[in-house]
Amino acid sequence: MSSTVDLAKLHIDDFTPHQGAEFEMQTAEGVVPLKLAKVEPVGDSGRPGGAFSLLFTTPKGAWLPQAIYPVRHPALGVIEIFIVPIGPLGGGNGYQAIFT
């Protein structure tokens, strides 16, 4: 069993180099491919390095409900992220995660 990443230790700089990269999100129905479409700062929240937002896209299809999903990336490991559907994005389904 792989351990998950400590969310409090993640910074925007951990994700910026992976913009455009593929991630894998584990759902009850199986693995869904995620593309990291955008990484952007969202202000000062008291979080070291500031708050930031991740926008992901999935292929068009059924929408997933907002929930905490295990997301895997080869360089970052497994991250338990609260992901919210935000509407169509980049030809697919858009989802956002905000770290505050």
PDB file of N, CA and C in Angstrom, residues 2-81:
ATOM      1  N   SER A   2       0.609   2.156  -0.916  1.00  0.00           N
ATOM      2  CA  SER A   2       1.428   3.365  -0.980  1.00  0.00           C
ATOM      3  C   SER A   2       0.862   4.417  -0.038  1.00  0.00           C
ATOM      4  N   SER A   3       1.742   5.205   0.536  1.00  0.00           N
ATOM      5  CA  SER A   3       1.283   6.233   1.456  1.00  0.00           C
ATOM      6  C   SER A   3       0.918   7.485   0.663  1.00  0.00           C
ATOM      7  N   THR A   4       0.046   8.278   1.256  1.00  0.00           N
ATOM      8  CA  THR A   4      -0.378   9.490   0.574  1.00  0.00           C
ATOM      9  C   THR A   4       0.478  10.670   1.007  1.00  0.00           C
ATOM     10  N   VAL A   5       0.490  11.689   0.168  1.00  0.00           N
ATOM     11  CA  VAL A   5       1.271  12.899   0.387  1.00  0.00           C
ATOM     12  C   VAL A   5       0.565  13.768   1.425  1.00  0.00           C
ATOM     13  N   ASP A   6       1.330  14.439   2.272  1.00  0.00           N
ATOM     14  CA  ASP A   6       0.794  15.374   3.261  1.00  0.00           C
ATOM     15  C   ASP A   6       0.408  16.667   2.538  1.00  0.00           C
ATOM     16  N   LEU A   7      -0.893  16.954   2.458  1.00  0.00           N
ATOM     17  CA  LEU A   7      -1.374  18.130   1.729  1.00  0.00           C
ATOM     18  C   LEU A   7      -0.785  19.431   2.244  1.00  0.00           C
ATOM     19  N   ALA A   8      -0.544  19.516   3.545  1.00  0.00           N
ATOM     20  CA  ALA A   8      -0.014  20.742   4.131  1.00  0.00           C
ATOM     21  C   ALA A   8       1.383  21.076   3.623  1.00  0.00           C
ATOM     22  N   LYS A   9       2.090  20.056   3.128  1.00  0.00           N
ATOM     23  CA  LYS A   9       3.464  20.284   2.664  1.00  0.00           C
ATOM     24  C   LYS A   9       3.537  20.619   1.172  1.00  0.00           C
ATOM     25  N   LEU A  10       2.399  20.565   0.476  1.00  0.00           N
ATOM     26  CA  LEU A  10       2.407  20.852  -0.958  1.00  0.00           C
ATOM     27  C   LEU A  10       2.366  22.349  -1.225  1.00  0.00           C
ATOM     28  N   HIS A  11       3.107  22.773  -2.240  1.00  0.00           N
ATOM     29  CA  HIS A  11       3.141  24.171  -2.662  1.00  0.00           C
ATOM     30  C   HIS A  11       2.825  24.245  -4.142  1.00  0.00           C
ATOM     31  N   ILE A  12       2.491  25.429  -4.616  1.00  0.00           N
ATOM     32  CA  ILE A  12       2.194  25.620  -6.031  1.00  0.00           C
ATOM     33  C   ILE A  12       3.365  25.148  -6.899  1.00  0.00           C
ATOM     34  N   ASP A  13       4.594  25.343  -6.403  1.00  0.00           N
ATOM     35  CA  ASP A  13       5.782  24.944  -7.168  1.00  0.00           C
ATOM     36  C   ASP A  13       5.885  23.433  -7.352  1.00  0.00           C
ATOM     37  N   ASP A  14       5.171  22.656  -6.524  1.00  0.00           N
ATOM     38  CA  ASP A  14       5.163  21.205  -6.693  1.00  0.00           C
ATOM     39  C   ASP A  14       4.371  20.809  -7.942  1.00  0.00           C
ATOM     40  N   PHE A  15       3.396  21.641  -8.326  1.00  0.00           N
ATOM     41  CA  PHE A  15       2.511  21.309  -9.442  1.00  0.00           C
ATOM     42  C   PHE A  15       2.853  22.028 -10.742  1.00  0.00           C
ATOM     43  N   THR A  16       3.399  23.241 -10.648  1.00  0.00           N
ATOM     44  CA  THR A  16       3.675  24.037 -11.848  1.00  0.00           C
ATOM     45  C   THR A  16       4.447  23.270 -12.923  1.00  0.00           C
ATOM     46  N   PRO A  17       5.510  22.511 -12.577  1.00  0.00           N
ATOM     47  CA  PRO A  17       6.230  21.785 -13.632  1.00  0.00           C
ATOM     48  C   PRO A  17       5.405  20.682 -14.291  1.00  0.00           C
ATOM     49  N   HIS A  18       4.271  20.322 -13.688  1.00  0.00           N
ATOM     50  CA  HIS A  18       3.469  19.216 -14.200  1.00  0.00           C
ATOM     51  C   HIS A  18       2.213  19.692 -14.938  1.00  0.00           C
ATOM     52  N   GLN A  19       2.128  21.024 -15.181  1.00  0.00           N
ATOM     53  CA  GLN A  19       0.991  21.531 -15.950  1.00  0.00           C
ATOM     54  C   GLN A  19       1.008  20.866 -17.326  1.00  0.00           C
ATOM     55  N   GLY A  20      -0.125  20.350 -17.747  1.00  0.00           N
ATOM     56  CA  GLY A  20      -0.226  19.624 -19.014  1.00  0.00           C
ATOM     57  C   GLY A  20       0.005  18.128 -18.869  1.00  0.00           C
ATOM     58  N   ALA A  21       0.435  17.692 -17.690  1.00  0.00           N
ATOM     59  CA  ALA A  21       0.742  16.273 -17.460  1.00  0.00           C
ATOM     60  C   ALA A  21      -0.523  15.478 -17.143  1.00  0.00           C
ATOM     61  N   GLU A  22      -0.409  14.179 -17.325  1.00  0.00           N
ATOM     62  CA  GLU A  22      -1.506  13.259 -17.011  1.00  0.00           C
ATOM     63  C   GLU A  22      -1.385  12.757 -15.566  1.00  0.00           C
ATOM     64  N   PHE A  23      -2.504  12.735 -14.885  1.00  0.00           N
ATOM     65  CA  PHE A  23      -2.633  12.166 -13.551  1.00  0.00           C
ATOM     66  C   PHE A  23      -3.679  11.060 -13.655  1.00  0.00           C
ATOM     67  N   GLU A  24      -3.783  10.226 -12.635  1.00  0.00           N
ATOM     68  CA  GLU A  24      -4.811   9.185 -12.584  1.00  0.00           C
ATOM     69  C   GLU A  24      -5.631   9.362 -11.318  1.00  0.00           C
ATOM     70  N   MET A  25      -6.958   9.452 -11.483  1.00  0.00           N
ATOM     71  CA  MET A  25      -7.858   9.596 -10.343  1.00  0.00           C
ATOM     72  C   MET A  25      -8.595   8.279 -10.136  1.00  0.00           C
ATOM     73  N   GLN A  26      -8.523   7.759  -8.918  1.00  0.00           N
ATOM     74  CA  GLN A  26      -9.203   6.502  -8.588  1.00  0.00           C
ATOM     75  C   GLN A  26     -10.631   6.813  -8.163  1.00  0.00           C
ATOM     76  N   THR A  27     -11.605   6.205  -8.848  1.00  0.00           N
ATOM     77  CA  THR A  27     -13.009   6.367  -8.485  1.00  0.00           C
ATOM     78  C   THR A  27     -13.594   4.986  -8.194  1.00  0.00           C
ATOM     79  N   ALA A  28     -14.827   4.968  -7.741  1.00  0.00           N
ATOM     80  CA  ALA A  28     -15.491   3.687  -7.462  1.00  0.00           C
ATOM     81  C   ALA A  28     -15.639   2.860  -8.736  1.00  0.00           C
ATOM     82  N   GLU A  29     -15.717   3.535  -9.886  1.00  0.00           N
ATOM     83  CA  GLU A  29     -15.897   2.843 -11.166  1.00  0.00           C
ATOM     84  C   GLU A  29     -14.574   2.450 -11.813  1.00  0.00           C
ATOM     85  N   GLY A  30     -13.474   2.932 -11.286  1.00  0.00           N
ATOM     86  CA  GLY A  30     -12.163   2.637 -11.869  1.00  0.00           C
ATOM     87  C   GLY A  30     -11.300   3.876 -11.976  1.00  0.00           C
ATOM     88  N   VAL A  31     -10.246   3.775 -12.755  1.00  0.00           N
ATOM     89  CA  VAL A  31      -9.295   4.882 -12.889  1.00  0.00           C
ATOM     90  C   VAL A  31      -9.749   5.824 -14.009  1.00  0.00           C
ATOM     91  N   VAL A  32      -9.741   7.127 -13.713  1.00  0.00           N
ATOM     92  CA  VAL A  32     -10.100   8.156 -14.687  1.00  0.00           C
ATOM     93  C   VAL A  32      -8.854   8.994 -14.970  1.00  0.00           C
ATOM     94  N   PRO A  33      -8.489   9.186 -16.255  1.00  0.00           N
ATOM     95  CA  PRO A  33      -7.335  10.029 -16.562  1.00  0.00           C
ATOM     96  C   PRO A  33      -7.669  11.505 -16.344  1.00  0.00           C
ATOM     97  N   LEU A  34      -6.765  12.195 -15.692  1.00  0.00           N
ATOM     98  CA  LEU A  34      -6.892  13.639 -15.466  1.00  0.00           C
ATOM     99  C   LEU A  34      -5.731  14.328 -16.161  1.00  0.00           C
ATOM    100  N   LYS A  35      -5.997  15.477 -16.775  1.00  0.00           N
ATOM    101  CA  LYS A  35      -4.920  16.306 -17.306  1.00  0.00           C
ATOM    102  C   LYS A  35      -4.894  17.576 -16.468  1.00  0.00           C
ATOM    103  N   LEU A  36      -3.724  17.932 -15.971  1.00  0.00           N
ATOM    104  CA  LEU A  36      -3.582  19.163 -15.192  1.00  0.00           C
ATOM    105  C   LEU A  36      -3.548  20.326 -16.173  1.00  0.00           C
ATOM    106  N   ALA A  37      -4.690  21.018 -16.315  1.00  0.00           N
ATOM    107  CA  ALA A  37      -4.844  22.055 -17.325  1.00  0.00           C
ATOM    108  C   ALA A  37      -4.246  23.393 -16.894  1.00  0.00           C
ATOM    109  N   LYS A  38      -4.355  23.724 -15.598  1.00  0.00           N
ATOM    110  CA  LYS A  38      -3.896  25.040 -15.152  1.00  0.00           C
ATOM    111  C   LYS A  38      -3.538  25.003 -13.669  1.00  0.00           C
ATOM    112  N   VAL A  39      -2.466  25.704 -13.336  1.00  0.00           N
ATOM    113  CA  VAL A  39      -2.025  25.880 -11.948  1.00  0.00           C
ATOM    114  C   VAL A  39      -1.953  27.381 -11.725  1.00  0.00           C
ATOM    115  N   GLU A  40      -2.659  27.888 -10.708  1.00  0.00           N
ATOM    116  CA  GLU A  40      -2.620  29.337 -10.490  1.00  0.00           C
ATOM    117  C   GLU A  40      -2.719  29.689  -9.008  1.00  0.00           C
ATOM    118  N   PRO A  41      -2.027  30.761  -8.610  1.00  0.00           N
ATOM    119  CA  PRO A  41      -2.141  31.235  -7.228  1.00  0.00           C
ATOM    120  C   PRO A  41      -3.517  31.847  -7.007  1.00  0.00           C
ATOM    121  N   VAL A  42      -4.046  31.720  -5.792  1.00  0.00           N
ATOM    122  CA  VAL A  42      -5.359  32.296  -5.475  1.00  0.00           C
ATOM    123  C   VAL A  42      -5.316  33.148  -4.209  1.00  0.00           C
ATOM    124  N   GLY A  43      -4.166  33.713  -3.907  1.00  0.00           N
ATOM    125  CA  GLY A  43      -4.088  34.639  -2.788  1.00  0.00           C
ATOM    126  C   GLY A  43      -3.367  34.091  -1.576  1.00  0.00           C
ATOM    127  N   ASP A  44      -3.312  34.926  -0.564  1.00  0.00           N
ATOM    128  CA  ASP A  44      -2.614  34.581   0.666  1.00  0.00           C
ATOM    129  C   ASP A  44      -3.623  34.054   1.672  1.00  0.00           C
ATOM    130  N   SER A  45      -3.470  32.804   2.049  1.00  0.00           N
ATOM    131  CA  SER A  45      -4.420  32.185   2.972  1.00  0.00           C
ATOM    132  C   SER A  45      -3.797  31.903   4.330  1.00  0.00           C
ATOM    133  N   GLY A  46      -2.545  32.289   4.494  1.00  0.00           N
ATOM    134  CA  GLY A  46      -1.826  31.886   5.691  1.00  0.00           C
ATOM    135  C   GLY A  46      -1.076  30.590   5.441  1.00  0.00           C
ATOM    136  N   ARG A  47      -1.360  29.923   4.317  1.00  0.00           N
ATOM    137  CA  ARG A  47      -0.663  28.698   3.929  1.00  0.00           C
ATOM    138  C   ARG A  47       0.741  29.087   3.479  1.00  0.00           C
ATOM    139  N   PRO A  48       1.773  28.380   3.939  1.00  0.00           N
ATOM    140  CA  PRO A  48       3.127  28.678   3.450  1.00  0.00           C
ATOM    141  C   PRO A  48       3.171  28.597   1.923  1.00  0.00           C
ATOM    142  N   GLY A  49       3.643  29.658   1.292  1.00  0.00           N
ATOM    143  CA  GLY A  49       3.683  29.700  -0.163  1.00  0.00           C
ATOM    144  C   GLY A  49       2.402  30.217  -0.792  1.00  0.00           C
ATOM    145  N   GLY A  50       1.347  30.420   0.009  1.00  0.00           N
ATOM    146  CA  GLY A  50       0.089  30.941  -0.503  1.00  0.00           C
ATOM    147  C   GLY A  50      -0.859  29.863  -0.986  1.00  0.00           C
ATOM    148  N   ALA A  51      -2.112  30.245  -1.133  1.00  0.00           N
ATOM    149  CA  ALA A  51      -3.141  29.331  -1.635  1.00  0.00           C
ATOM    150  C   ALA A  51      -2.979  29.184  -3.144  1.00  0.00           C
ATOM    151  N   PHE A  52      -3.462  28.047  -3.683  1.00  0.00           N
ATOM    152  CA  PHE A  52      -3.391  27.853  -5.123  1.00  0.00           C
ATOM    153  C   PHE A  52      -4.520  26.950  -5.592  1.00  0.00           C
ATOM    154  N   SER A  53      -4.772  27.036  -6.894  1.00  0.00           N
ATOM    155  CA  SER A  53      -5.846  26.281  -7.522  1.00  0.00           C
ATOM    156  C   SER A  53      -5.275  25.392  -8.612  1.00  0.00           C
ATOM    157  N   LEU A  54      -5.839  24.192  -8.734  1.00  0.00           N
ATOM    158  CA  LEU A  54      -5.507  23.274  -9.817  1.00  0.00           C
ATOM    159  C   LEU A  54      -6.765  23.041 -10.630  1.00  0.00           C
ATOM    160  N   LEU A  55      -6.671  23.204 -11.938  1.00  0.00           N
ATOM    161  CA  LEU A  55      -7.775  22.874 -12.832  1.00  0.00           C
ATOM    162  C   LEU A  55      -7.399  21.627 -13.613  1.00  0.00           C
ATOM    163  N   PHE A  56      -8.272  20.644 -13.575  1.00  0.00           N
ATOM    164  CA  PHE A  56      -8.060  19.378 -14.277  1.00  0.00           C
ATOM    165  C   PHE A  56      -9.142  19.200 -15.328  1.00  0.00           C
ATOM    166  N   THR A  57      -8.827  18.454 -16.380  1.00  0.00           N
ATOM    167  CA  THR A  57      -9.843  18.030 -17.332  1.00  0.00           C
ATOM    168  C   THR A  57      -9.831  16.507 -17.413  1.00  0.00           C
ATOM    169  N   THR A  58     -11.011  15.958 -17.661  1.00  0.00           N
ATOM    170  CA  THR A  58     -11.159  14.530 -17.935  1.00  0.00           C
ATOM    171  C   THR A  58     -11.818  14.412 -19.302  1.00  0.00           C
ATOM    172  N   PRO A  59     -11.752  13.251 -19.914  1.00  0.00           N
ATOM    173  CA  PRO A  59     -12.481  13.081 -21.173  1.00  0.00           C
ATOM    174  C   PRO A  59     -13.976  13.332 -20.952  1.00  0.00           C
ATOM    175  N   LYS A  60     -14.660  13.769 -22.009  1.00  0.00           N
ATOM    176  CA  LYS A  60     -16.109  13.970 -21.909  1.00  0.00           C
ATOM    177  C   LYS A  60     -16.763  12.667 -21.475  1.00  0.00           C
ATOM    178  N   GLY A  61     -17.811  12.792 -20.697  1.00  0.00           N
ATOM    179  CA  GLY A  61     -18.512  11.610 -20.208  1.00  0.00           C
ATOM    180  C   GLY A  61     -19.311  11.980 -18.981  1.00  0.00           C
ATOM    181  N   ALA A  62     -19.660  10.984 -18.210  1.00  0.00           N
ATOM    182  CA  ALA A  62     -20.436  11.211 -16.995  1.00  0.00           C
ATOM    183  C   ALA A  62     -19.620  12.055 -16.013  1.00  0.00           C
ATOM    184  N   TRP A  63     -20.305  12.986 -15.357  1.00  0.00           N
ATOM    185  CA  TRP A  63     -19.647  13.833 -14.366  1.00  0.00           C
ATOM    186  C   TRP A  63     -19.475  13.069 -13.059  1.00  0.00           C
ATOM    187  N   LEU A  64     -18.353  13.308 -12.418  1.00  0.00           N
ATOM    188  CA  LEU A  64     -18.107  12.732 -11.097  1.00  0.00           C
ATOM    189  C   LEU A  64     -18.559  13.732 -10.047  1.00  0.00           C
ATOM    190  N   PRO A  65     -19.113  13.272  -8.934  1.00  0.00           N
ATOM    191  CA  PRO A  65     -19.534  14.195  -7.880  1.00  0.00           C
ATOM    192  C   PRO A  65     -18.323  14.772  -7.153  1.00  0.00           C
ATOM    193  N   GLN A  66     -18.538  15.936  -6.538  1.00  0.00           N
ATOM    194  CA  GLN A  66     -17.452  16.481  -5.722  1.00  0.00           C
ATOM    195  C   GLN A  66     -17.188  15.514  -4.579  1.00  0.00           C
ATOM    196  N   ALA A  67     -15.913  15.266  -4.347  1.00  0.00           N
ATOM    197  CA  ALA A  67     -15.517  14.306  -3.321  1.00  0.00           C
ATOM    198  C   ALA A  67     -14.004  14.340  -3.185  1.00  0.00           C
ATOM    199  N   ILE A  68     -13.503  13.623  -2.194  1.00  0.00           N
ATOM    200  CA  ILE A  68     -12.055  13.440  -2.054  1.00  0.00           C
ATOM    201  C   ILE A  68     -11.691  12.182  -2.829  1.00  0.00           C
ATOM    202  N   TYR A  69     -10.769  12.347  -3.775  1.00  0.00           N
ATOM    203  CA  TYR A  69     -10.328  11.225  -4.607  1.00  0.00           C
ATOM    204  C   TYR A  69      -8.819  11.042  -4.467  1.00  0.00           C
ATOM    205  N   PRO A  70      -8.335   9.804  -4.472  1.00  0.00           N
ATOM    206  CA  PRO A  70      -6.897   9.576  -4.558  1.00  0.00           C
ATOM    207  C   PRO A  70      -6.445   9.858  -5.997  1.00  0.00           C
ATOM    208  N   VAL A  71      -5.472  10.754  -6.122  1.00  0.00           N
ATOM    209  CA  VAL A  71      -4.939  11.128  -7.430  1.00  0.00           C
ATOM    210  C   VAL A  71      -3.463  10.759  -7.453  1.00  0.00           C
ATOM    211  N   ARG A  72      -3.062  10.048  -8.518  1.00  0.00           N
ATOM    212  CA  ARG A  72      -1.689   9.545  -8.601  1.00  0.00           C
ATOM    213  C   ARG A  72      -0.936  10.231  -9.735  1.00  0.00           C
ATOM    214  N   HIS A  73       0.323  10.575  -9.436  1.00  0.00           N
ATOM    215  CA  HIS A  73       1.246  11.101 -10.447  1.00  0.00           C
ATOM    216  C   HIS A  73       2.601  10.471 -10.170  1.00  0.00           C
ATOM    217  N   PRO A  74       3.340  10.064 -11.234  1.00  0.00           N
ATOM    218  CA  PRO A  74       4.622   9.371 -11.022  1.00  0.00           C
ATOM    219  C   PRO A  74       5.611  10.151 -10.154  1.00  0.00           C
ATOM    220  N   ALA A  75       5.692  11.467 -10.307  1.00  0.00           N
ATOM    221  CA  ALA A  75       6.669  12.256  -9.539  1.00  0.00           C
ATOM    222  C   ALA A  75       6.139  12.689  -8.178  1.00  0.00           C
ATOM    223  N   LEU A  76       4.821  12.861  -8.060  1.00  0.00           N
ATOM    224  CA  LEU A  76       4.247  13.408  -6.825  1.00  0.00           C
ATOM    225  C   LEU A  76       3.689  12.341  -5.888  1.00  0.00           C
ATOM    226  N   GLY A  77       3.442  11.137  -6.403  1.00  0.00           N
ATOM    227  CA  GLY A  77       2.872  10.085  -5.577  1.00  0.00           C
ATOM    228  C   GLY A  77       1.355  10.158  -5.564  1.00  0.00           C
ATOM    229  N   VAL A  78       0.743   9.653  -4.486  1.00  0.00           N
ATOM    230  CA  VAL A  78      -0.716   9.648  -4.353  1.00  0.00           C
ATOM    231  C   VAL A  78      -1.126  10.796  -3.435  1.00  0.00           C
ATOM    232  N   ILE A  79      -2.039  11.626  -3.937  1.00  0.00           N
ATOM    233  CA  ILE A  79      -2.510  12.788  -3.191  1.00  0.00           C
ATOM    234  C   ILE A  79      -4.024  12.657  -3.058  1.00  0.00           C
ATOM    235  N   GLU A  80      -4.528  12.735  -1.839  1.00  0.00           N
ATOM    236  CA  GLU A  80      -5.975  12.699  -1.602  1.00  0.00           C
ATOM    237  C   GLU A  80      -6.488  14.134  -1.760  1.00  0.00           C
ATOM    238  N   ILE A  81      -7.199  14.399  -2.872  1.00  0.00           N
ATOM    239  CA  ILE A  81      -7.609  15.770  -3.213  1.00  0.00           C
ATOM    240  C   ILE A  81      -9.127  15.881  -3.252  1.00  0.00           C
TER     241      ILE A  81
END
